[in-house]
Tab-separated table of C-alpha atoms in Angstrom:
chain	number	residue	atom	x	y	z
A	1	UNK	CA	-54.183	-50.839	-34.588
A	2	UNK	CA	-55.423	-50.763	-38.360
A	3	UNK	CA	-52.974	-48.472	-41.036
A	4	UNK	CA	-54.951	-45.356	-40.537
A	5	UNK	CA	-55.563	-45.351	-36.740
A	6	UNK	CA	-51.390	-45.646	-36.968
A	7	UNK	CA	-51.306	-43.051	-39.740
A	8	UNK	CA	-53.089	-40.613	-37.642
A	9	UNK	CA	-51.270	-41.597	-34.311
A	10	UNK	CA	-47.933	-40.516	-36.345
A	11	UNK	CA	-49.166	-37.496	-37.739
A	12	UNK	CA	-50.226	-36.321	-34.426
A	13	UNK	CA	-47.257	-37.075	-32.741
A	14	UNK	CA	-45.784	-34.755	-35.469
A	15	UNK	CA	-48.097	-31.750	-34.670
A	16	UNK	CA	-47.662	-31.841	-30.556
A	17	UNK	CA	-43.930	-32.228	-31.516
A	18	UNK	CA	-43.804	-28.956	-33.233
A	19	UNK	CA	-46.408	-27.439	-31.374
A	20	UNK	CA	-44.219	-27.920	-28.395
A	21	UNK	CA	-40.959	-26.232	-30.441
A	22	UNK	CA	-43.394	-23.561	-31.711
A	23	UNK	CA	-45.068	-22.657	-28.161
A	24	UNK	CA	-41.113	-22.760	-26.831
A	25	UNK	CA	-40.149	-19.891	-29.411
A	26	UNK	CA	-43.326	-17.631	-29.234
A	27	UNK	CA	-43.222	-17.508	-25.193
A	28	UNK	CA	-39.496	-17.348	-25.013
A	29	UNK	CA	-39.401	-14.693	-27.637
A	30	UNK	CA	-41.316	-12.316	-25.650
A	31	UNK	CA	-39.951	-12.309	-22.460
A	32	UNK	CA	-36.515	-11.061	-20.586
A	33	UNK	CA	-36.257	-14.147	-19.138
A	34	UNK	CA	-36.976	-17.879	-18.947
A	35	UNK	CA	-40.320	-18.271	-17.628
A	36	UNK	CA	-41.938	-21.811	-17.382
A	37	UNK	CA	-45.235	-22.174	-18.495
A	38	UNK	CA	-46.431	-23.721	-15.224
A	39	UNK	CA	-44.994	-20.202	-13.898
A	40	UNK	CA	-46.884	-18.672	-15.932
A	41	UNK	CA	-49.674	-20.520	-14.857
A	42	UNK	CA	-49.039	-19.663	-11.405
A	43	UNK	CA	-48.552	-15.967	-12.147
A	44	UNK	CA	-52.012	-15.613	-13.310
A	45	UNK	CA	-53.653	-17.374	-9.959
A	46	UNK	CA	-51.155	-14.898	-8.427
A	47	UNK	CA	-53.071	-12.105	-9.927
A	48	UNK	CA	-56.344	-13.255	-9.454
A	49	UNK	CA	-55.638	-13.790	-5.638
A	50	UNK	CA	-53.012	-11.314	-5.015
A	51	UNK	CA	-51.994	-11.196	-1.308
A	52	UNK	CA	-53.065	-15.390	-1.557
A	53	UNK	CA	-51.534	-17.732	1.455
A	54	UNK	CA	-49.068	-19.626	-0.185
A	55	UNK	CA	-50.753	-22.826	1.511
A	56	UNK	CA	-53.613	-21.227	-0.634
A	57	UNK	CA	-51.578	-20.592	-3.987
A	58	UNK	CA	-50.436	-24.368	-3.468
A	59	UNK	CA	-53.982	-26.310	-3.200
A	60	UNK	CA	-54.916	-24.089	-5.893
A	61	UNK	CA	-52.055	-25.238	-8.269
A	62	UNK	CA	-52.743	-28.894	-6.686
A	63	UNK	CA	-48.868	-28.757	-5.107
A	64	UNK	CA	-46.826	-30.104	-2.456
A	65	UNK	CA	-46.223	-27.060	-0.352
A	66	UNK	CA	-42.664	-27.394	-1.052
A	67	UNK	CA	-42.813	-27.742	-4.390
A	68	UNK	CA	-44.874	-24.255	-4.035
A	69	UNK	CA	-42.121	-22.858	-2.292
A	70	UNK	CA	-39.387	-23.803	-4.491
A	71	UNK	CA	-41.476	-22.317	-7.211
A	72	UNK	CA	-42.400	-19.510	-5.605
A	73	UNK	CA	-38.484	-18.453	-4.583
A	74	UNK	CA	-37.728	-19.056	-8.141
A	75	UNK	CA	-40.496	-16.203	-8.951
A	76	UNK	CA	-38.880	-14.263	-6.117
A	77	UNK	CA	-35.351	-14.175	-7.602
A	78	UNK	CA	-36.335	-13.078	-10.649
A	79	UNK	CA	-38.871	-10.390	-9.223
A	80	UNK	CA	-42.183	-11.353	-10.195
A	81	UNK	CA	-43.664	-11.516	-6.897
A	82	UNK	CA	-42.486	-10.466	-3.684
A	83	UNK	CA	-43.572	-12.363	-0.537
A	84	UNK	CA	-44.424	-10.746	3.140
A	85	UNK	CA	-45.615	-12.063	5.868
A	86	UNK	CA	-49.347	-11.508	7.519
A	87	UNK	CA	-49.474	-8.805	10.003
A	88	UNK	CA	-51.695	-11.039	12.016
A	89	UNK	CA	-50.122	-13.898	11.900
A	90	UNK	CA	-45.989	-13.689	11.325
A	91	UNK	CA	-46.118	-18.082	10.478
A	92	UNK	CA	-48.292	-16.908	7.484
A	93	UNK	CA	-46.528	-15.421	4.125
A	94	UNK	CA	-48.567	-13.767	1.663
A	95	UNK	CA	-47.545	-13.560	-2.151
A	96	UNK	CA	-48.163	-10.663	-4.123
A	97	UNK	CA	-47.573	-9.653	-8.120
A	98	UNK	CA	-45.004	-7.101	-9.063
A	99	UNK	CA	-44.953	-4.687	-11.260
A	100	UNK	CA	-42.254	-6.552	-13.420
A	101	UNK	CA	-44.652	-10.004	-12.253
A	102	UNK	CA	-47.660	-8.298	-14.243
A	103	UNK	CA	-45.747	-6.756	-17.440
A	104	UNK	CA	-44.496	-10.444	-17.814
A	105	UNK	CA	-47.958	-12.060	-17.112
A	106	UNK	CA	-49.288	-9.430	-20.036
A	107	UNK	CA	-46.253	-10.900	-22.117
A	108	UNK	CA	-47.028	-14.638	-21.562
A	109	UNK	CA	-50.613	-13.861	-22.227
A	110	UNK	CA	-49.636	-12.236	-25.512
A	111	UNK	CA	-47.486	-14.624	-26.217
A	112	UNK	CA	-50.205	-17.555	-26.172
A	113	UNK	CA	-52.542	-15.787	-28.181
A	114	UNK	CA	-49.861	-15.228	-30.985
A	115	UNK	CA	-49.255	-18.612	-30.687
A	116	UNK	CA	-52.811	-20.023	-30.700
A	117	UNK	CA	-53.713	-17.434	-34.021
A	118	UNK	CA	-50.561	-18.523	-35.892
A	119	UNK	CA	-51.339	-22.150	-35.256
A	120	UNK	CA	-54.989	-22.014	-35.993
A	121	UNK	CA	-55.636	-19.309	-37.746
A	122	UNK	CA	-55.102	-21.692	-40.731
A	123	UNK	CA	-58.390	-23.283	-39.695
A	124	UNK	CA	-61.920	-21.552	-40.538
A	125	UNK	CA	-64.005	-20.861	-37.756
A	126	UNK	CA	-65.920	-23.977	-38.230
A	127	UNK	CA	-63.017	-26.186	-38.017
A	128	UNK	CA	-61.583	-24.601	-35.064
A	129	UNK	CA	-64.463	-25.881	-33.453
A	130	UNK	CA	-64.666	-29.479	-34.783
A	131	UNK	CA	-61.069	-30.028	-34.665
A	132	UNK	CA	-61.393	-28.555	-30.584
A	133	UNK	CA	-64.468	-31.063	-30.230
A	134	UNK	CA	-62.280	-33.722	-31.328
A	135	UNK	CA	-59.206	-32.950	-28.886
A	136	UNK	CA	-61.611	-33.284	-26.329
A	137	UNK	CA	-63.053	-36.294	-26.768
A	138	UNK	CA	-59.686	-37.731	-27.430
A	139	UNK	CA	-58.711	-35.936	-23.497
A	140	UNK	CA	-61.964	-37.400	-21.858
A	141	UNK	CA	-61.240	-41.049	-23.311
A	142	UNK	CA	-57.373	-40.746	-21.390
A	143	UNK	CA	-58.394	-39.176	-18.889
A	144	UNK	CA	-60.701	-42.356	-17.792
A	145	UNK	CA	-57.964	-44.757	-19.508
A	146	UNK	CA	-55.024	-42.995	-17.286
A	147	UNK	CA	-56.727	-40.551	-14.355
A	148	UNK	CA	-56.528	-37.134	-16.082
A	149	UNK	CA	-53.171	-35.092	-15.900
A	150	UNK	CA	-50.827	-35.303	-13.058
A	151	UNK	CA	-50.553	-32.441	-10.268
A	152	UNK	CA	-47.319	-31.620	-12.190
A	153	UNK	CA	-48.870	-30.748	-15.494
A	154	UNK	CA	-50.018	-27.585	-16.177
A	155	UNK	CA	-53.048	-25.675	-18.160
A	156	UNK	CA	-50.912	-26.488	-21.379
A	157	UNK	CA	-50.118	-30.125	-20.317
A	158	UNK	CA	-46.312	-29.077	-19.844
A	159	UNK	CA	-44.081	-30.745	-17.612
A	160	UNK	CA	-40.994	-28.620	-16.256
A	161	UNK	CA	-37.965	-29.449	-18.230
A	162	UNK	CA	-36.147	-32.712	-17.236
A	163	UNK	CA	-39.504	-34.203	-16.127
A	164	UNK	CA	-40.794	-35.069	-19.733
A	165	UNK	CA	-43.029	-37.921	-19.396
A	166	UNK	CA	-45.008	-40.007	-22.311
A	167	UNK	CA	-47.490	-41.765	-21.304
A	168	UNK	CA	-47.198	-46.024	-23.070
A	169	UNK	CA	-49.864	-47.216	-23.954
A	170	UNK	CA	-49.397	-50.484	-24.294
A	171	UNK	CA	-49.815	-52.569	-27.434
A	172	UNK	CA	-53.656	-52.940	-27.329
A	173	UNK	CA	-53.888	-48.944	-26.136
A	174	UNK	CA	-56.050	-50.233	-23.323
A	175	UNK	CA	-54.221	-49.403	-20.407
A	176	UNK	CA	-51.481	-46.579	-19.456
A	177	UNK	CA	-47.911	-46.587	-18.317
A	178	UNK	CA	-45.633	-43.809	-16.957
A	179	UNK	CA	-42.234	-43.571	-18.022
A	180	UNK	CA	-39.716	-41.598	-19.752
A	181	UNK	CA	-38.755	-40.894	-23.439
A	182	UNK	CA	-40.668	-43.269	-25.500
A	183	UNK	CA	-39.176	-43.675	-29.403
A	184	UNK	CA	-42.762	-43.048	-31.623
A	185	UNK	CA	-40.971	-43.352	-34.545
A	186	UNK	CA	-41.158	-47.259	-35.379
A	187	UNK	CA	-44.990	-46.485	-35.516
């Protein structure tokens, strides 16, 4: 790795560090509670497919069913969604959006595009789009080098708390390791 390739690799590790704290404050800000982005995440397929299967909801989010479920009774406890089974079939539950599920939903949302204006809005137009051209042909080269983002990550590439994962690279960047809290800073 020559001195700018590592001057860039630290300066980007920078950014996604306090893009992480900043995303953390702006979503957290705006809501009653402590909603997870993958949550979130799930909210909005919730809304989209109200009344889904929760087999459905779960091949959707690419989950084990259980790990649906556990979600899913999270969402349930905090009244977001409210579950019921089919009429047809009593083995079936559907899930359904709450009232409280889609004021939060409008928060998140609002909460992401505050975030995504205060961090780019720095940018003109035309570097919005170069600097987004870049990002993803930095994702498409991983994604071959490492087989795209787990099941576990979400649209924002968030991992629940307590299963932070960095992905090693190695020392020749050529191949990719899973494991946890890597130290960046001797870079």
């Amino acid at each position: 790795m020559n001195n700018s390739s590592a001057n860039i690799l630290k300066s980007f590790i920078r950014l996604a560090r306090m893009v992480h704290r900043e995303s953390h404050k702006h979503v957290h800000d705006v809501q009653d509670h402590r909603m997870h982005r993958a949550q979130g995440h799930l909210l909005s397929i919730i809304a989209e497919n109200n009344g889904a299967k929760q087999m459905e909801l779960a091949e959707l989010m690419d989950m084990r069913p259980s790990s649906m479920t556990e979600m899913l009774t999270k969402l349930a406890q905090t009244e977001l969604i409210e579950r019921k089974q089919d009429e047809k079939d009593q083995r079936v539950m559907r899930v359904y959006l709450t009232e409280k599920g889609e004021n939060a939903l409008k928060a998140s949302k609002a909460a992401i595009v505050d975030m995504s204006d205060s961090l780019f809005g720095v940018l003109t137009e035309e570097e919005q789009a170069q600097f987004a051209s870049l990002m993803d042909k930095l994702t498409k080269n991983l994604e071959e080098k490492c087989g795209g983002l787990s099941h576990h990550e979400d649209f924002m590439g968030h991992r629940g708390h307590g299963e932070h994962r960095r992905a090693d690279f190695g020392h020749d960047f050529g191949h990719c390791r899973h494991h946890g809290h890597h130290n960046f800073r001797g870079i």
